[in-house]
Amino acid sequence: MTPQQLARQARAAMKVAADPQVAASQRRFFKPWEKVYVCGISTPGVRRIARELHQQIRQTWTYANAVSFCDILMHDRYIEARSLGLTLLIRYQRHFQATLAADAKRWLLASRCDNWALTDALSMQILSPLLEQFPPLAKEYAAWTTSPNLWVRRAGVVAFVKPARKGAHLDTVYRLAAALAGDQEDLMHKASGWLLREAGKTDPRRLEQFLLAQGPTLPRTTVRYAIERFPETRRRKILARTLAGSLSRTSS
């Protein structure tokens, strides 16, 4: 079975599974300016379809077939179709090649992942596993955070979330958080805070020291996300210290 044939089956299965009530519920997770097309399939539903499709081709398909299938569905208007492409592709993680990062960036630049949900799925399911297999990609991902494209920038941050949770690439994580302090996008403030929070799971002392030193320059959203795992007394301390510094800088 070719990727084109399986893509047709995928679209047929999604049409059957689509639920208008689920679509209305899912649409609320996105900002009004995000042109997200939702047909109404839950995440477990997308995974079920991916599993059923994979059963048909798992004995015959190669990694290249899976990339082609994902590329086809990335051109679909519905978010669930693009998510399905990523979900099936991750099943071929053992065969990932470093060049997949270039495909991912191409999808981002072409607005195939034009919302936070797809960008984060791409980052967590594709970019993070690639980074684990090919550590030199860290330099490339870090460079993405300077892109004028919001989704490329966010992917460059979120790709480090899983490694940071394991204590990997922490020097890069803190360097990126400091460099992104002036980013004007709220979605980047949240991504940076999420990244810092995960980094703090393996070394909370380093996170606290970073926030006390850099917190006054960071967006408040970033700080609040970063300290979510801290005890309440420490959260209050960091918020007070960073706010005081921020006010001082504003009045000077």
PDB file of C-alpha atoms in Angstrom:
ATOM      1  CA  MET A   1       0.000   0.000   0.000  1.00  0.00           C
ATOM      2  CA  THR A   2       1.370   3.410  -0.949  1.00  0.00           C
ATOM      3  CA  PRO A   3       1.403   6.472   1.340  1.00  0.00           C
ATOM      4  CA  GLN A   4      -1.173   8.080  -0.940  1.00  0.00           C
ATOM      5  CA  GLN A   5      -3.518   5.098  -0.594  1.00  0.00           C
ATOM      6  CA  LEU A   6      -3.170   5.034   3.187  1.00  0.00           C
ATOM      7  CA  ALA A   7      -3.773   8.789   3.333  1.00  0.00           C
ATOM      8  CA  ARG A   8      -7.079   8.275   1.534  1.00  0.00           C
ATOM      9  CA  GLN A   9      -8.018   5.617   4.084  1.00  0.00           C
ATOM     10  CA  ALA A  10      -7.006   7.956   6.884  1.00  0.00           C
ATOM     11  CA  ARG A  11      -9.247  10.749   5.618  1.00  0.00           C
ATOM     12  CA  ALA A  12     -12.154   8.321   5.225  1.00  0.00           C
ATOM     13  CA  ALA A  13     -11.695   7.060   8.794  1.00  0.00           C
ATOM     14  CA  MET A  14     -11.545  10.615  10.140  1.00  0.00           C
ATOM     15  CA  LYS A  15     -14.736  11.529   8.306  1.00  0.00           C
ATOM     16  CA  VAL A  16     -16.542   8.666  10.026  1.00  0.00           C
ATOM     17  CA  ALA A  17     -15.100   9.550  13.459  1.00  0.00           C
ATOM     18  CA  ALA A  18     -15.752  13.313  13.250  1.00  0.00           C
ATOM     19  CA  ASP A  19     -18.055  14.703  15.947  1.00  0.00           C
ATOM     20  CA  PRO A  20     -19.362  18.316  15.742  1.00  0.00           C
ATOM     21  CA  GLN A  21     -19.684  18.549  19.532  1.00  0.00           C
ATOM     22  CA  VAL A  22     -16.058  17.521  20.017  1.00  0.00           C
ATOM     23  CA  ALA A  23     -15.055  20.050  17.359  1.00  0.00           C
ATOM     24  CA  ALA A  24     -16.838  22.875  19.178  1.00  0.00           C
ATOM     25  CA  SER A  25     -15.174  21.910  22.448  1.00  0.00           C
ATOM     26  CA  GLN A  26     -11.701  21.691  20.920  1.00  0.00           C
ATOM     27  CA  ARG A  27     -11.969  25.021  19.132  1.00  0.00           C
ATOM     28  CA  ARG A  28     -12.116  26.807  22.503  1.00  0.00           C
ATOM     29  CA  PHE A  29      -8.483  25.935  23.189  1.00  0.00           C
ATOM     30  CA  PHE A  30      -7.272  28.270  20.452  1.00  0.00           C
ATOM     31  CA  LYS A  31      -7.076  32.023  20.195  1.00  0.00           C
ATOM     32  CA  PRO A  32      -9.597  33.777  17.911  1.00  0.00           C
ATOM     33  CA  TRP A  33      -6.878  34.802  15.442  1.00  0.00           C
ATOM     34  CA  GLU A  34      -5.710  31.204  14.964  1.00  0.00           C
ATOM     35  CA  LYS A  35      -7.305  29.769  11.820  1.00  0.00           C
ATOM     36  CA  VAL A  36      -7.627  26.239  13.103  1.00  0.00           C
ATOM     37  CA  TYR A  37      -9.870  23.794  11.268  1.00  0.00           C
ATOM     38  CA  VAL A  38     -11.185  21.056  13.557  1.00  0.00           C
ATOM     39  CA  CYS A  39     -13.292  18.127  12.391  1.00  0.00           C
ATOM     40  CA  GLY A  40     -13.903  16.845  15.924  1.00  0.00           C
ATOM     41  CA  ILE A  41     -11.786  13.813  16.835  1.00  0.00           C
ATOM     42  CA  SER A  42     -10.311  13.440  20.315  1.00  0.00           C
ATOM     43  CA  THR A  43      -6.624  12.693  20.839  1.00  0.00           C
ATOM     44  CA  PRO A  44      -7.399   9.054  21.810  1.00  0.00           C
ATOM     45  CA  GLY A  45      -9.492   8.835  18.648  1.00  0.00           C
ATOM     46  CA  VAL A  46      -6.584  10.020  16.495  1.00  0.00           C
ATOM     47  CA  ARG A  47      -4.303   7.489  18.167  1.00  0.00           C
ATOM     48  CA  ARG A  48      -6.812   4.711  17.558  1.00  0.00           C
ATOM     49  CA  ILE A  49      -6.984   5.507  13.843  1.00  0.00           C
ATOM     50  CA  ALA A  50      -3.189   5.667  13.640  1.00  0.00           C
ATOM     51  CA  ARG A  51      -2.938   2.295  15.369  1.00  0.00           C
ATOM     52  CA  GLU A  52      -5.442   0.711  12.992  1.00  0.00           C
ATOM     53  CA  LEU A  53      -3.700   2.131   9.940  1.00  0.00           C
ATOM     54  CA  HIS A  54      -0.317   1.004  11.194  1.00  0.00           C
ATOM     55  CA  GLN A  55      -1.564  -2.561  11.558  1.00  0.00           C
ATOM     56  CA  GLN A  56      -2.088  -2.637   7.805  1.00  0.00           C
ATOM     57  CA  ILE A  57       1.398  -1.543   6.786  1.00  0.00           C
ATOM     58  CA  ARG A  58       3.745  -2.337   9.661  1.00  0.00           C
ATOM     59  CA  GLN A  59       5.157  -5.418   7.942  1.00  0.00           C
ATOM     60  CA  THR A  60       5.914  -3.672   4.655  1.00  0.00           C
ATOM     61  CA  TRP A  61       6.511   0.041   5.199  1.00  0.00           C
ATOM     62  CA  THR A  62       9.846   1.760   5.595  1.00  0.00           C
ATOM     63  CA  TYR A  63      10.731   4.940   7.458  1.00  0.00           C
ATOM     64  CA  ALA A  64      10.656   6.790   4.111  1.00  0.00           C
ATOM     65  CA  ASN A  65       7.044   5.659   3.571  1.00  0.00           C
ATOM     66  CA  ALA A  66       6.075   7.048   6.960  1.00  0.00           C
ATOM     67  CA  VAL A  67       7.711  10.406   6.221  1.00  0.00           C
ATOM     68  CA  SER A  68       5.871  10.575   2.880  1.00  0.00           C
ATOM     69  CA  PHE A  69       2.563   9.738   4.576  1.00  0.00           C
ATOM     70  CA  CYS A  70       3.115  12.449   7.174  1.00  0.00           C
ATOM     71  CA  ASP A  71       4.045  14.944   4.459  1.00  0.00           C
ATOM     72  CA  ILE A  72       0.786  14.216   2.625  1.00  0.00           C
ATOM     73  CA  LEU A  73      -1.372  14.698   5.715  1.00  0.00           C
ATOM     74  CA  MET A  74       0.531  17.856   6.648  1.00  0.00           C
ATOM     75  CA  HIS A  75      -1.144  19.440   3.626  1.00  0.00           C
ATOM     76  CA  ASP A  76      -4.630  18.627   4.973  1.00  0.00           C
ATOM     77  CA  ARG A  77      -6.645  21.528   6.373  1.00  0.00           C
ATOM     78  CA  TYR A  78      -7.793  19.674   9.487  1.00  0.00           C
ATOM     79  CA  ILE A  79      -5.625  19.648  12.600  1.00  0.00           C
ATOM     80  CA  GLU A  80      -6.518  16.016  13.318  1.00  0.00           C
ATOM     81  CA  ALA A  81      -5.149  14.889   9.945  1.00  0.00           C
ATOM     82  CA  ARG A  82      -1.800  16.559  10.547  1.00  0.00           C
ATOM     83  CA  SER A  83      -1.716  15.153  14.066  1.00  0.00           C
ATOM     84  CA  LEU A  84      -2.434  11.698  12.637  1.00  0.00           C
ATOM     85  CA  GLY A  85       0.540  12.022  10.304  1.00  0.00           C
ATOM     86  CA  LEU A  86       2.825  12.821  13.226  1.00  0.00           C
ATOM     87  CA  THR A  87       1.333  10.064  15.360  1.00  0.00           C
ATOM     88  CA  LEU A  88       2.060   7.406  12.773  1.00  0.00           C
ATOM     89  CA  LEU A  89       5.518   8.783  12.014  1.00  0.00           C
ATOM     90  CA  ILE A  90       6.627   8.534  15.663  1.00  0.00           C
ATOM     91  CA  ARG A  91       6.166   4.757  15.392  1.00  0.00           C
ATOM     92  CA  TYR A  92       9.292   4.775  13.208  1.00  0.00           C
ATOM     93  CA  GLN A  93      11.411   6.584  15.805  1.00  0.00           C
ATOM     94  CA  ARG A  94      14.101   3.866  15.787  1.00  0.00           C
ATOM     95  CA  HIS A  95      14.767   4.675  12.154  1.00  0.00           C
ATOM     96  CA  PHE A  96      14.752   8.476  12.409  1.00  0.00           C
ATOM     97  CA  GLN A  97      17.422  10.290  10.423  1.00  0.00           C
ATOM     98  CA  ALA A  98      18.850  13.693  11.292  1.00  0.00           C
ATOM     99  CA  THR A  99      17.487  15.091   8.017  1.00  0.00           C
ATOM    100  CA  LEU A 100      13.973  14.808   9.482  1.00  0.00           C
ATOM    101  CA  ALA A 101      14.697  18.063  11.333  1.00  0.00           C
ATOM    102  CA  ALA A 102      14.824  19.830   7.967  1.00  0.00           C
ATOM    103  CA  ASP A 103      11.432  18.340   7.048  1.00  0.00           C
ATOM    104  CA  ALA A 104      10.030  19.547  10.359  1.00  0.00           C
ATOM    105  CA  LYS A 105      11.300  23.074   9.791  1.00  0.00           C
ATOM    106  CA  ARG A 106       9.861  23.036   6.278  1.00  0.00           C
ATOM    107  CA  TRP A 107       6.446  22.130   7.689  1.00  0.00           C
ATOM    108  CA  LEU A 108       6.699  24.927  10.223  1.00  0.00           C
ATOM    109  CA  LEU A 109       7.741  27.546   7.677  1.00  0.00           C
ATOM    110  CA  ALA A 110       4.974  26.451   5.304  1.00  0.00           C
ATOM    111  CA  SER A 111       2.361  26.923   8.077  1.00  0.00           C
ATOM    112  CA  ARG A 112       1.610  23.216   8.267  1.00  0.00           C
ATOM    113  CA  CYS A 113       1.933  23.494  12.055  1.00  0.00           C
ATOM    114  CA  ASP A 114       0.298  26.889  12.403  1.00  0.00           C
ATOM    115  CA  ASN A 115      -0.928  26.640  15.996  1.00  0.00           C
ATOM    116  CA  TRP A 116       0.512  25.784  19.400  1.00  0.00           C
ATOM    117  CA  ALA A 117      -1.013  22.290  19.520  1.00  0.00           C
ATOM    118  CA  LEU A 118       0.533  21.026  16.291  1.00  0.00           C
ATOM    119  CA  THR A 119       3.809  22.832  16.923  1.00  0.00           C
ATOM    120  CA  ASP A 120       4.105  21.253  20.359  1.00  0.00           C
ATOM    121  CA  ALA A 121       3.160  17.817  19.021  1.00  0.00           C
ATOM    122  CA  LEU A 122       5.825  18.105  16.337  1.00  0.00           C
ATOM    123  CA  SER A 123       8.361  19.281  18.904  1.00  0.00           C
ATOM    124  CA  MET A 124       7.642  16.620  21.519  1.00  0.00           C
ATOM    125  CA  GLN A 125       7.019  13.665  19.184  1.00  0.00           C
ATOM    126  CA  ILE A 126       9.580  14.348  16.457  1.00  0.00           C
ATOM    127  CA  LEU A 127      12.138  17.008  17.387  1.00  0.00           C
ATOM    128  CA  SER A 128      12.844  15.808  20.937  1.00  0.00           C
ATOM    129  CA  PRO A 129      13.468  12.174  19.936  1.00  0.00           C
ATOM    130  CA  LEU A 130      15.696  13.432  17.126  1.00  0.00           C
ATOM    131  CA  LEU A 131      17.691  15.494  19.620  1.00  0.00           C
ATOM    132  CA  GLU A 132      18.163  12.456  21.838  1.00  0.00           C
ATOM    133  CA  GLN A 133      19.476  10.437  18.894  1.00  0.00           C
ATOM    134  CA  PHE A 134      21.484  13.273  17.330  1.00  0.00           C
ATOM    135  CA  PRO A 135      22.697  15.661  20.095  1.00  0.00           C
ATOM    136  CA  PRO A 136      24.436  18.062  17.636  1.00  0.00           C
ATOM    137  CA  LEU A 137      20.933  19.140  16.558  1.00  0.00           C
ATOM    138  CA  ALA A 138      20.825  21.219  19.769  1.00  0.00           C
ATOM    139  CA  LYS A 139      22.758  23.986  18.037  1.00  0.00           C
ATOM    140  CA  GLU A 140      20.335  23.988  15.110  1.00  0.00           C
ATOM    141  CA  TYR A 141      17.248  24.067  17.331  1.00  0.00           C
ATOM    142  CA  ALA A 142      18.706  26.918  19.382  1.00  0.00           C
ATOM    143  CA  ALA A 143      19.175  28.910  16.174  1.00  0.00           C
ATOM    144  CA  TRP A 144      15.484  28.428  15.387  1.00  0.00           C
ATOM    145  CA  THR A 145      14.582  30.581  18.398  1.00  0.00           C
ATOM    146  CA  THR A 146      15.796  33.675  16.519  1.00  0.00           C
ATOM    147  CA  SER A 147      13.470  33.047  13.560  1.00  0.00           C
ATOM    148  CA  PRO A 148      10.839  35.671  12.672  1.00  0.00           C
ATOM    149  CA  ASN A 149       8.371  32.779  12.369  1.00  0.00           C
ATOM    150  CA  LEU A 150       6.542  32.289  15.694  1.00  0.00           C
ATOM    151  CA  TRP A 151       6.076  28.541  15.216  1.00  0.00           C
ATOM    152  CA  VAL A 152       9.723  27.935  14.350  1.00  0.00           C
ATOM    153  CA  ARG A 153      10.734  29.880  17.469  1.00  0.00           C
ATOM    154  CA  ARG A 154       8.338  27.963  19.694  1.00  0.00           C
ATOM    155  CA  ALA A 155       9.460  24.618  18.272  1.00  0.00           C
ATOM    156  CA  GLY A 156      13.066  25.581  18.986  1.00  0.00           C
ATOM    157  CA  VAL A 157      12.130  25.979  22.652  1.00  0.00           C
ATOM    158  CA  VAL A 158       9.687  23.103  23.134  1.00  0.00           C
ATOM    159  CA  ALA A 159      12.113  20.650  21.510  1.00  0.00           C
ATOM    160  CA  PHE A 160      14.260  21.009  24.642  1.00  0.00           C
ATOM    161  CA  VAL A 161      11.442  20.330  27.133  1.00  0.00           C
ATOM    162  CA  LYS A 162      11.876  16.538  27.325  1.00  0.00           C
ATOM    163  CA  PRO A 163      15.693  16.683  27.474  1.00  0.00           C
ATOM    164  CA  ALA A 164      15.538  19.399  30.160  1.00  0.00           C
ATOM    165  CA  ARG A 165      13.265  17.175  32.236  1.00  0.00           C
ATOM    166  CA  LYS A 166      16.100  14.613  32.232  1.00  0.00           C
ATOM    167  CA  GLY A 167      18.781  17.182  33.043  1.00  0.00           C
ATOM    168  CA  ALA A 168      20.175  17.340  29.502  1.00  0.00           C
ATOM    169  CA  HIS A 169      21.230  20.491  27.599  1.00  0.00           C
ATOM    170  CA  LEU A 170      20.657  22.685  30.660  1.00  0.00           C
ATOM    171  CA  ASP A 171      23.294  25.240  29.674  1.00  0.00           C
ATOM    172  CA  THR A 172      21.459  25.735  26.384  1.00  0.00           C
ATOM    173  CA  VAL A 173      18.094  25.872  28.168  1.00  0.00           C
ATOM    174  CA  TYR A 174      19.110  28.713  30.465  1.00  0.00           C
ATOM    175  CA  ARG A 175      20.872  30.573  27.680  1.00  0.00           C
ATOM    176  CA  LEU A 176      17.731  30.423  25.537  1.00  0.00           C
ATOM    177  CA  ALA A 177      15.474  31.548  28.384  1.00  0.00           C
ATOM    178  CA  ALA A 178      17.625  34.611  28.959  1.00  0.00           C
ATOM    179  CA  ALA A 179      17.884  35.407  25.250  1.00  0.00           C
ATOM    180  CA  LEU A 180      14.118  35.149  24.754  1.00  0.00           C
ATOM    181  CA  ALA A 181      13.272  37.561  27.578  1.00  0.00           C
ATOM    182  CA  GLY A 182      12.436  40.300  25.073  1.00  0.00           C
ATOM    183  CA  ASP A 183      10.182  38.183  22.828  1.00  0.00           C
ATOM    184  CA  GLN A 184       6.809  39.909  22.447  1.00  0.00           C
ATOM    185  CA  GLU A 185       4.668  36.802  21.939  1.00  0.00           C
ATOM    186  CA  ASP A 186       2.708  35.402  24.884  1.00  0.00           C
ATOM    187  CA  LEU A 187       3.048  31.892  23.437  1.00  0.00           C
ATOM    188  CA  MET A 188       6.816  32.277  23.707  1.00  0.00           C
ATOM    189  CA  HIS A 189       6.576  33.524  27.300  1.00  0.00           C
ATOM    190  CA  LYS A 190       4.642  30.385  28.183  1.00  0.00           C
ATOM    191  CA  ALA A 191       7.017  28.109  26.266  1.00  0.00           C
ATOM    192  CA  SER A 192      10.050  29.579  28.040  1.00  0.00           C
ATOM    193  CA  GLY A 193       8.387  29.181  31.430  1.00  0.00           C
ATOM    194  CA  TRP A 194       7.441  25.594  30.632  1.00  0.00           C
ATOM    195  CA  LEU A 195      11.028  24.856  29.610  1.00  0.00           C
ATOM    196  CA  LEU A 196      12.432  26.378  32.804  1.00  0.00           C
ATOM    197  CA  ARG A 197       9.944  24.490  34.963  1.00  0.00           C
ATOM    198  CA  GLU A 198      11.048  21.181  33.441  1.00  0.00           C
ATOM    199  CA  ALA A 199      14.729  22.100  33.873  1.00  0.00           C
ATOM    200  CA  GLY A 200      14.032  22.770  37.539  1.00  0.00           C
ATOM    201  CA  LYS A 201      12.835  19.212  38.132  1.00  0.00           C
ATOM    202  CA  THR A 202      16.401  17.880  38.097  1.00  0.00           C
ATOM    203  CA  ASP A 203      18.136  20.946  39.572  1.00  0.00           C
ATOM    204  CA  PRO A 204      15.678  23.225  41.403  1.00  0.00           C
ATOM    205  CA  ARG A 205      18.477  25.194  43.037  1.00  0.00           C
ATOM    206  CA  ARG A 206      19.899  26.226  39.682  1.00  0.00           C
ATOM    207  CA  LEU A 207      16.445  27.301  38.500  1.00  0.00           C
ATOM    208  CA  GLU A 208      15.894  29.413  41.611  1.00  0.00           C
ATOM    209  CA  GLN A 209      19.293  31.071  41.254  1.00  0.00           C
ATOM    210  CA  PHE A 210      18.587  31.805  37.600  1.00  0.00           C
ATOM    211  CA  LEU A 211      15.193  33.344  38.367  1.00  0.00           C
ATOM    212  CA  LEU A 212      16.521  35.505  41.190  1.00  0.00           C
ATOM    213  CA  ALA A 213      19.273  36.777  38.899  1.00  0.00           C
ATOM    214  CA  GLN A 214      17.333  37.058  35.635  1.00  0.00           C
ATOM    215  CA  GLY A 215      13.725  37.194  36.800  1.00  0.00           C
ATOM    216  CA  PRO A 216      13.396  41.001  36.668  1.00  0.00           C
ATOM    217  CA  THR A 217      14.121  40.877  32.916  1.00  0.00           C
ATOM    218  CA  LEU A 218      11.781  37.957  32.209  1.00  0.00           C
ATOM    219  CA  PRO A 219       8.066  38.255  31.336  1.00  0.00           C
ATOM    220  CA  ARG A 220       5.891  37.643  34.396  1.00  0.00           C
ATOM    221  CA  THR A 221       4.166  34.764  32.618  1.00  0.00           C
ATOM    222  CA  THR A 222       7.523  33.033  32.164  1.00  0.00           C
ATOM    223  CA  VAL A 223       8.359  33.410  35.838  1.00  0.00           C
ATOM    224  CA  ARG A 224       4.964  32.148  36.987  1.00  0.00           C
ATOM    225  CA  TYR A 225       5.154  29.071  34.760  1.00  0.00           C
ATOM    226  CA  ALA A 226       8.728  28.376  35.867  1.00  0.00           C
ATOM    227  CA  ILE A 227       7.941  28.328  39.600  1.00  0.00           C
ATOM    228  CA  GLU A 228       4.790  26.191  39.498  1.00  0.00           C
ATOM    229  CA  ARG A 229       6.559  23.221  41.122  1.00  0.00           C
ATOM    230  CA  PHE A 230       8.110  25.219  43.946  1.00  0.00           C
ATOM    231  CA  PRO A 231       6.597  25.279  47.453  1.00  0.00           C
ATOM    232  CA  GLU A 232       4.324  28.255  48.038  1.00  0.00           C
ATOM    233  CA  THR A 233       6.788  30.101  50.283  1.00  0.00           C
ATOM    234  CA  ARG A 234       9.523  29.920  47.656  1.00  0.00           C
ATOM    235  CA  ARG A 235       7.120  30.955  44.910  1.00  0.00           C
ATOM    236  CA  ARG A 236       6.173  34.058  46.880  1.00  0.00           C
ATOM    237  CA  LYS A 237       9.824  34.855  47.559  1.00  0.00           C
ATOM    238  CA  ILE A 238      10.774  34.624  43.888  1.00  0.00           C
ATOM    239  CA  LEU A 239       7.761  36.597  42.713  1.00  0.00           C
ATOM    240  CA  ALA A 240       8.430  39.352  45.232  1.00  0.00           C
ATOM    241  CA  ARG A 241      12.151  39.550  44.459  1.00  0.00           C
ATOM    242  CA  THR A 242      11.701  39.569  40.690  1.00  0.00           C
ATOM    243  CA  LEU A 243       8.799  42.017  40.784  1.00  0.00           C
ATOM    244  CA  ALA A 244      10.759  44.412  43.008  1.00  0.00           C
ATOM    245  CA  GLY A 245      13.656  44.308  40.593  1.00  0.00           C
ATOM    246  CA  SER A 246      11.346  44.851  37.638  1.00  0.00           C
ATOM    247  CA  LEU A 247       9.754  47.889  39.270  1.00  0.00           C
ATOM    248  CA  SER A 248      13.163  49.284  40.116  1.00  0.00           C
ATOM    249  CA  ARG A 249      14.279  48.984  36.504  1.00  0.00           C
ATOM    250  CA  THR A 250      11.074  50.642  35.314  1.00  0.00           C
ATOM    251  CA  SER A 251      11.415  53.632  37.628  1.00  0.00           C
ATOM    252  CA  SER A 252      15.130  54.229  37.023  1.00  0.00           C
TER     253      SER A 252
END
